[in-house]
Coordinates of N, CA and C in Angstrom, one line a residue:
M1 N 156.6 44.0 184.7 CA 157.0 44.2 185.8 C 157.3 45.8 186.3
F2 N 158.2 46.1 185.5 CA 158.6 47.8 185.6 C 158.1 48.3 184.6
A3 N 157.3 49.3 184.9 CA 156.4 49.9 183.5 C 157.6 50.7 183.0
E4 N 158.1 51.8 183.8 CA 159.0 53.0 183.2 C 160.0 52.8 183.9
A5 N 161.2 52.9 183.2 CA 162.9 53.3 183.2 C 163.2 54.6 182.8
K6 N 164.0 55.3 183.8 CA 164.3 56.5 183.6 C 165.7 56.7 184.3
C7 N 166.9 57.2 183.6 CA 168.2 57.8 183.8 C 168.0 59.2 185.0
I8 N 168.2 58.7 186.2 CA 168.1 59.8 187.2 C 169.3 60.8 187.6
G9 N 170.5 60.3 186.8 CA 171.6 61.0 187.4 C 172.8 60.2 187.4
E10 N 173.9 60.7 188.0 CA 175.1 60.1 188.0 C 175.7 59.8 189.5
K11 N 176.5 58.9 189.9 CA 177.3 58.6 190.9 C 178.4 58.1 190.7
N12 N 179.2 58.1 191.7 CA 180.6 57.2 191.8 C 180.7 56.4 193.0
V13 N 180.5 55.1 192.3 CA 180.3 54.0 193.1 C 181.4 53.0 193.5
N14 N 182.1 52.8 194.2 CA 183.3 52.1 194.3 C 184.4 52.7 193.5
G15 N 184.6 54.0 193.4 CA 185.7 54.6 192.4 C 185.1 54.6 190.8
E16 N 184.1 54.2 190.6 CA 183.5 54.0 189.0 C 182.7 54.8 189.2
D17 N 182.7 55.5 188.1 CA 181.5 56.8 187.4 C 180.3 55.8 186.8
C18 N 179.4 56.3 187.4 CA 178.0 55.6 186.9 C 177.0 56.3 186.6
F19 N 176.1 55.8 185.7 CA 174.7 56.3 185.4 C 173.8 55.6 186.1
I20 N 172.5 56.1 186.7 CA 171.7 55.6 187.5 C 170.6 55.2 186.5
L21 N 170.1 53.7 186.4 CA 168.7 53.6 185.8 C 167.7 53.3 186.7
K22 N 166.7 53.8 187.1 CA 165.6 53.9 187.8 C 164.3 53.3 187.2
L23 N 164.1 52.1 187.8 CA 162.8 51.2 187.1 C 161.7 51.4 188.5
S24 N 160.4 51.6 188.0 CA 159.4 51.7 189.0 C 158.4 50.8 188.4
T25 N 157.8 50.0 189.2 CA 156.6 49.2 189.2 C 155.1 50.0 189.1
D26 N 154.2 49.8 187.9 CA 153.2 50.4 187.8 C 152.3 49.8 188.8
P27 N 151.3 50.8 189.0 CA 150.3 50.5 190.1 C 149.3 48.9 190.0
E28 N 149.3 48.6 188.7 CA 148.3 47.5 188.4 C 148.8 46.4 188.8
T29 N 150.5 46.3 188.3 CA 151.3 45.3 188.8 C 151.3 45.1 190.1
L30 N 151.6 46.0 190.9 CA 151.6 45.9 192.2 C 150.3 45.3 193.0
K31 N 149.0 46.0 192.4 CA 148.0 45.2 193.0 C 147.9 44.1 192.7
A32 N 148.3 43.4 191.3 CA 148.1 42.0 191.0 C 149.3 41.1 191.9
R33 N 150.4 41.6 192.2 CA 151.3 40.9 193.2 C 150.8 41.0 194.7
S34 N 149.7 42.1 195.3 CA 149.5 42.2 196.6 C 148.6 40.6 196.9
E35 N 148.5 40.5 198.3 CA 147.8 39.3 198.5 C 146.9 39.0 200.0
G36 N 145.9 39.0 199.7 CA 145.2 39.1 201.3 C 145.6 40.1 201.9
P37 N 146.2 40.2 203.2 CA 146.4 41.3 204.1 C 147.6 42.2 203.6
A38 N 148.5 41.7 202.8 CA 149.6 42.4 202.5 C 149.3 43.2 201.1
E39 N 149.5 44.5 200.9 CA 149.5 45.1 199.8 C 150.9 45.9 199.6
I40 N 151.4 45.4 198.2 CA 152.6 46.4 198.2 C 152.2 47.6 197.5
I41 N 152.8 48.3 198.2 CA 152.8 49.8 198.1 C 153.8 50.6 196.9
R42 N 154.9 50.2 197.1 CA 155.9 50.5 196.4 C 156.8 49.5 195.9
H43 N 157.5 49.2 194.5 CA 158.7 48.7 194.3 C 159.7 49.4 193.5
V44 N 160.7 49.9 193.8 CA 161.9 50.7 192.9 C 163.1 49.6 192.8
L45 N 163.7 50.0 191.6 CA 164.8 49.4 191.5 C 165.8 50.2 190.8
S46 N 166.9 50.3 191.1 CA 167.9 51.4 190.5 C 169.2 50.6 190.3
G47 N 169.9 50.7 189.1 CA 170.9 49.9 188.6 C 171.7 50.9 188.7
Y48 N 173.2 51.0 188.9 CA 174.1 51.6 188.5 C 175.1 51.0 187.6
F49 N 175.2 51.9 186.4 CA 176.0 51.1 185.4 C 177.4 52.3 185.0
S50 N 178.7 51.2 184.9 CA 179.6 52.1 184.9 C 179.6 52.7 183.5
Q51 N 179.9 53.9 183.5 CA 179.9 55.0 182.3 C 181.3 54.6 181.3
K52 N 182.3 53.7 181.7 CA 183.3 53.3 181.2 C 183.1 51.9 180.4
T53 N 182.7 50.8 181.1 CA 182.4 49.7 180.5 C 180.5 49.2 180.2
G54 N 179.7 50.1 180.9 CA 178.4 49.6 180.9 C 177.7 48.4 181.8
L55 N 178.7 48.1 182.3 CA 178.6 46.9 183.4 C 177.6 47.2 184.4
L56 N 176.8 46.5 185.0 CA 176.0 46.7 186.2 C 177.1 46.5 187.3
V57 N 177.3 47.6 188.1 CA 178.1 47.5 189.2 C 177.6 47.3 190.6
H58 N 176.2 48.0 190.6 CA 175.6 48.3 192.2 C 174.1 48.2 191.5
I59 N 173.3 47.4 192.7 CA 171.8 47.3 192.4 C 171.3 47.9 193.8
E60 N 170.2 48.6 193.8 CA 169.4 48.9 195.0 C 167.6 48.6 194.5
D61 N 167.4 47.7 195.3 CA 166.0 47.3 195.4 C 164.9 47.4 196.2
S62 N 164.0 47.9 196.3 CA 163.3 48.5 197.3 C 161.8 48.3 197.4
H63 N 161.3 47.4 198.4 CA 159.8 47.1 198.5 C 159.3 47.6 199.7
L64 N 158.0 48.5 199.5 CA 157.0 48.7 200.6 C 155.9 48.0 200.4
T65 N 155.6 47.3 201.9 CA 154.3 46.2 202.2 C 153.4 46.9 203.4
R66 N 152.4 47.0 203.2 CA 151.4 47.3 204.0 C 150.6 46.2 204.4
I67 N 150.7 45.8 205.7 CA 150.2 44.7 206.2 C 149.0 45.2 207.1
Q68 N 147.5 44.6 206.8 CA 146.3 45.1 207.7 C 146.3 43.8 208.4
S69 N 146.4 43.8 209.9 CA 146.0 42.8 210.4 C 144.5 42.7 211.0
N70 N 143.9 41.6 211.6 CA 142.5 41.3 211.9 C 141.5 42.5 212.7
G71 N 142.8 42.7 213.3 CA 142.7 43.9 214.5 C 142.6 45.3 213.8
G72 N 142.5 45.3 212.9 CA 142.6 47.0 212.1 C 143.9 47.6 212.1
D73 N 144.8 47.0 213.2 CA 146.3 47.9 213.1 C 146.8 47.5 211.8
T74 N 147.8 48.5 211.3 CA 148.5 48.5 210.1 C 150.3 48.7 210.3
V75 N 150.8 47.7 209.9 CA 152.5 47.6 210.0 C 152.7 47.5 208.6
F76 N 154.0 48.5 208.3 CA 154.4 48.6 207.1 C 155.7 47.8 207.0
W77 N 156.4 47.4 206.2 CA 157.6 46.9 206.0 C 158.3 47.0 204.9
E78 N 159.3 48.0 204.9 CA 160.3 48.4 203.9 C 161.5 47.4 203.9
T79 N 161.5 46.8 202.7 CA 162.7 45.8 202.6 C 163.7 46.4 201.5
T80 N 165.0 46.4 201.8 CA 165.9 47.2 200.8 C 167.3 46.2 200.4
Y81 N 167.4 45.8 199.5 CA 168.6 45.3 198.8 C 169.7 46.1 198.3
N82 N 171.0 46.2 199.0 CA 172.0 46.7 198.2 C 173.0 45.7 197.8
S83 N 173.2 45.4 196.5 CA 174.2 44.6 195.9 C 175.0 45.1 195.1
S84 N 176.7 45.1 195.4 CA 177.3 45.3 194.5 C 178.2 44.1 193.7
L85 N 178.4 44.1 192.3 CA 178.8 43.1 191.5 C 180.1 43.7 190.8
D86 N 181.3 42.7 190.9 CA 182.4 42.8 190.6 C 183.0 41.4 189.7
D87 N 184.4 41.9 189.6 CA 185.1 40.5 189.2 C 184.6 40.2 187.8
Y88 N 184.0 40.9 186.7 CA 183.7 40.5 185.4 C 184.7 39.7 184.9
R89 N 183.9 38.7 184.3 CA 184.9 37.7 183.2 C 183.8 37.4 182.4
Q90 N 184.3 36.9 180.9 CA 183.6 36.4 180.1 C 183.3 35.1 180.0
V91 N 182.0 34.7 180.0 CA 181.7 33.4 179.6 C 180.9 33.1 178.5
E92 N 181.0 32.6 177.5 CA 180.5 32.2 176.1 C 180.1 33.5 175.6
G93 N 181.4 34.3 175.6 CA 180.9 35.7 175.0 C 180.5 36.9 175.8
V94 N 179.7 36.4 177.1 CA 178.9 37.5 178.0 C 179.8 37.4 179.0
M95 N 179.7 38.9 179.5 CA 180.6 39.4 180.7 C 179.3 39.1 182.0
I96 N 180.0 38.3 182.9 CA 179.2 37.7 183.7 C 180.1 38.2 185.1
A97 N 179.5 38.8 186.5 CA 180.1 39.2 187.4 C 180.2 37.8 188.5
H98 N 181.5 37.6 188.8 CA 182.0 36.6 189.5 C 181.7 36.8 191.1
S99 N 181.7 37.9 191.5 CA 181.9 38.3 192.9 C 181.1 39.7 193.0
G100 N 180.5 39.5 194.2 CA 179.7 40.3 194.7 C 179.5 40.5 196.7
H101 N 178.5 41.5 196.7 CA 178.4 41.7 197.9 C 177.1 42.4 198.4
S102 N 176.3 41.8 199.1 CA 174.9 42.2 199.3 C 174.6 42.7 200.9
V103 N 173.4 43.6 201.2 CA 173.0 43.9 202.5 C 171.7 44.2 202.1
V104 N 171.0 43.2 203.1 CA 169.3 43.8 203.3 C 169.3 44.1 204.7
T105 N 168.2 45.4 204.5 CA 167.8 46.2 205.5 C 166.4 46.0 205.8
L106 N 165.7 45.4 206.8 CA 164.1 45.3 206.8 C 163.7 46.6 207.9
F107 N 163.0 47.5 207.8 CA 162.7 48.3 208.4 C 161.0 48.0 208.8
R108 N 160.4 47.9 209.9 CA 159.0 48.0 210.1 C 158.6 49.3 210.9
F109 N 157.5 49.8 210.6 CA 156.8 50.4 211.4 C 155.1 50.6 210.8
G110 N 154.9 51.5 212.0 CA 153.2 51.5 211.9 C 152.4 51.6 213.2
E111 N 151.1 51.1 213.3 CA 150.6 51.4 214.6 C 151.0 50.2 215.6
V112 N 151.4 49.0 215.1 CA 151.4 48.0 216.0 C 152.9 48.2 216.5
A113 N 153.7 48.8 215.8 CA 155.0 48.8 216.1 C 155.3 50.3 216.7
M114 N 155.2 50.1 218.2 CA 155.1 51.3 218.8 C 156.5 52.2 218.6
S115 N 157.7 51.3 218.4 CA 158.9 52.0 218.2 C 159.1 51.3 216.7
H116 N 160.0 52.0 216.2 CA 160.3 51.4 214.8 C 161.6 50.5 214.6
T117 N 161.8 49.5 214.3 CA 162.7 48.2 214.0 C 163.2 48.6 212.9
R118 N 164.7 48.4 212.8 CA 165.5 48.3 211.8 C 166.4 46.9 211.8
T119 N 166.6 46.2 210.9 CA 167.4 44.9 210.9 C 168.4 45.2 209.7
K120 N 169.2 44.8 210.1 CA 170.4 44.8 208.9 C 171.1 43.5 208.9
M121 N 171.1 42.9 207.4 CA 171.5 41.8 207.4 C 172.8 41.7 206.5
E122 N 173.8 41.3 206.3 CA 174.9 41.1 205.6 C 175.8 39.8 205.4
E123 N 176.1 39.6 204.2 CA 176.7 38.4 204.2 C 178.4 38.7 204.5
L124 N 178.5 37.5 205.2 CA 180.0 37.1 205.6 C 180.8 36.6 204.9
D125 N 182.1 36.5 204.6 CA 183.3 35.8 203.7 C 183.4 34.7 204.9
D126 N 183.3 33.3 204.3 CA 184.2 32.2 205.4 C 185.6 32.4 205.2

């Protein structure tokens, strides 16, 4: 699914020095995943890995989709997932995150959407 992985730098995430690994989907895969009036333009995933432990502590996953209506108007939807992972514990010899937090942002723009619309969804603890 992801054709290319590249280390693009470093960033401190929640007090943890991390290196950033960026993965991009190749155009052929994007075309194969597109369906009907919906065309996936871009899919990029960035993983933030602790320099101290090597564990994944944050993920950013972004999709950009173009939707062509029957009337010819075009709308773009950008969906971005941001997830933090923590409380790693060993399970049968493998370190597994047992806690996390996610925020999803939907951004709509284009001819049909005369004004841009941004929606943010965040999970809440009970």
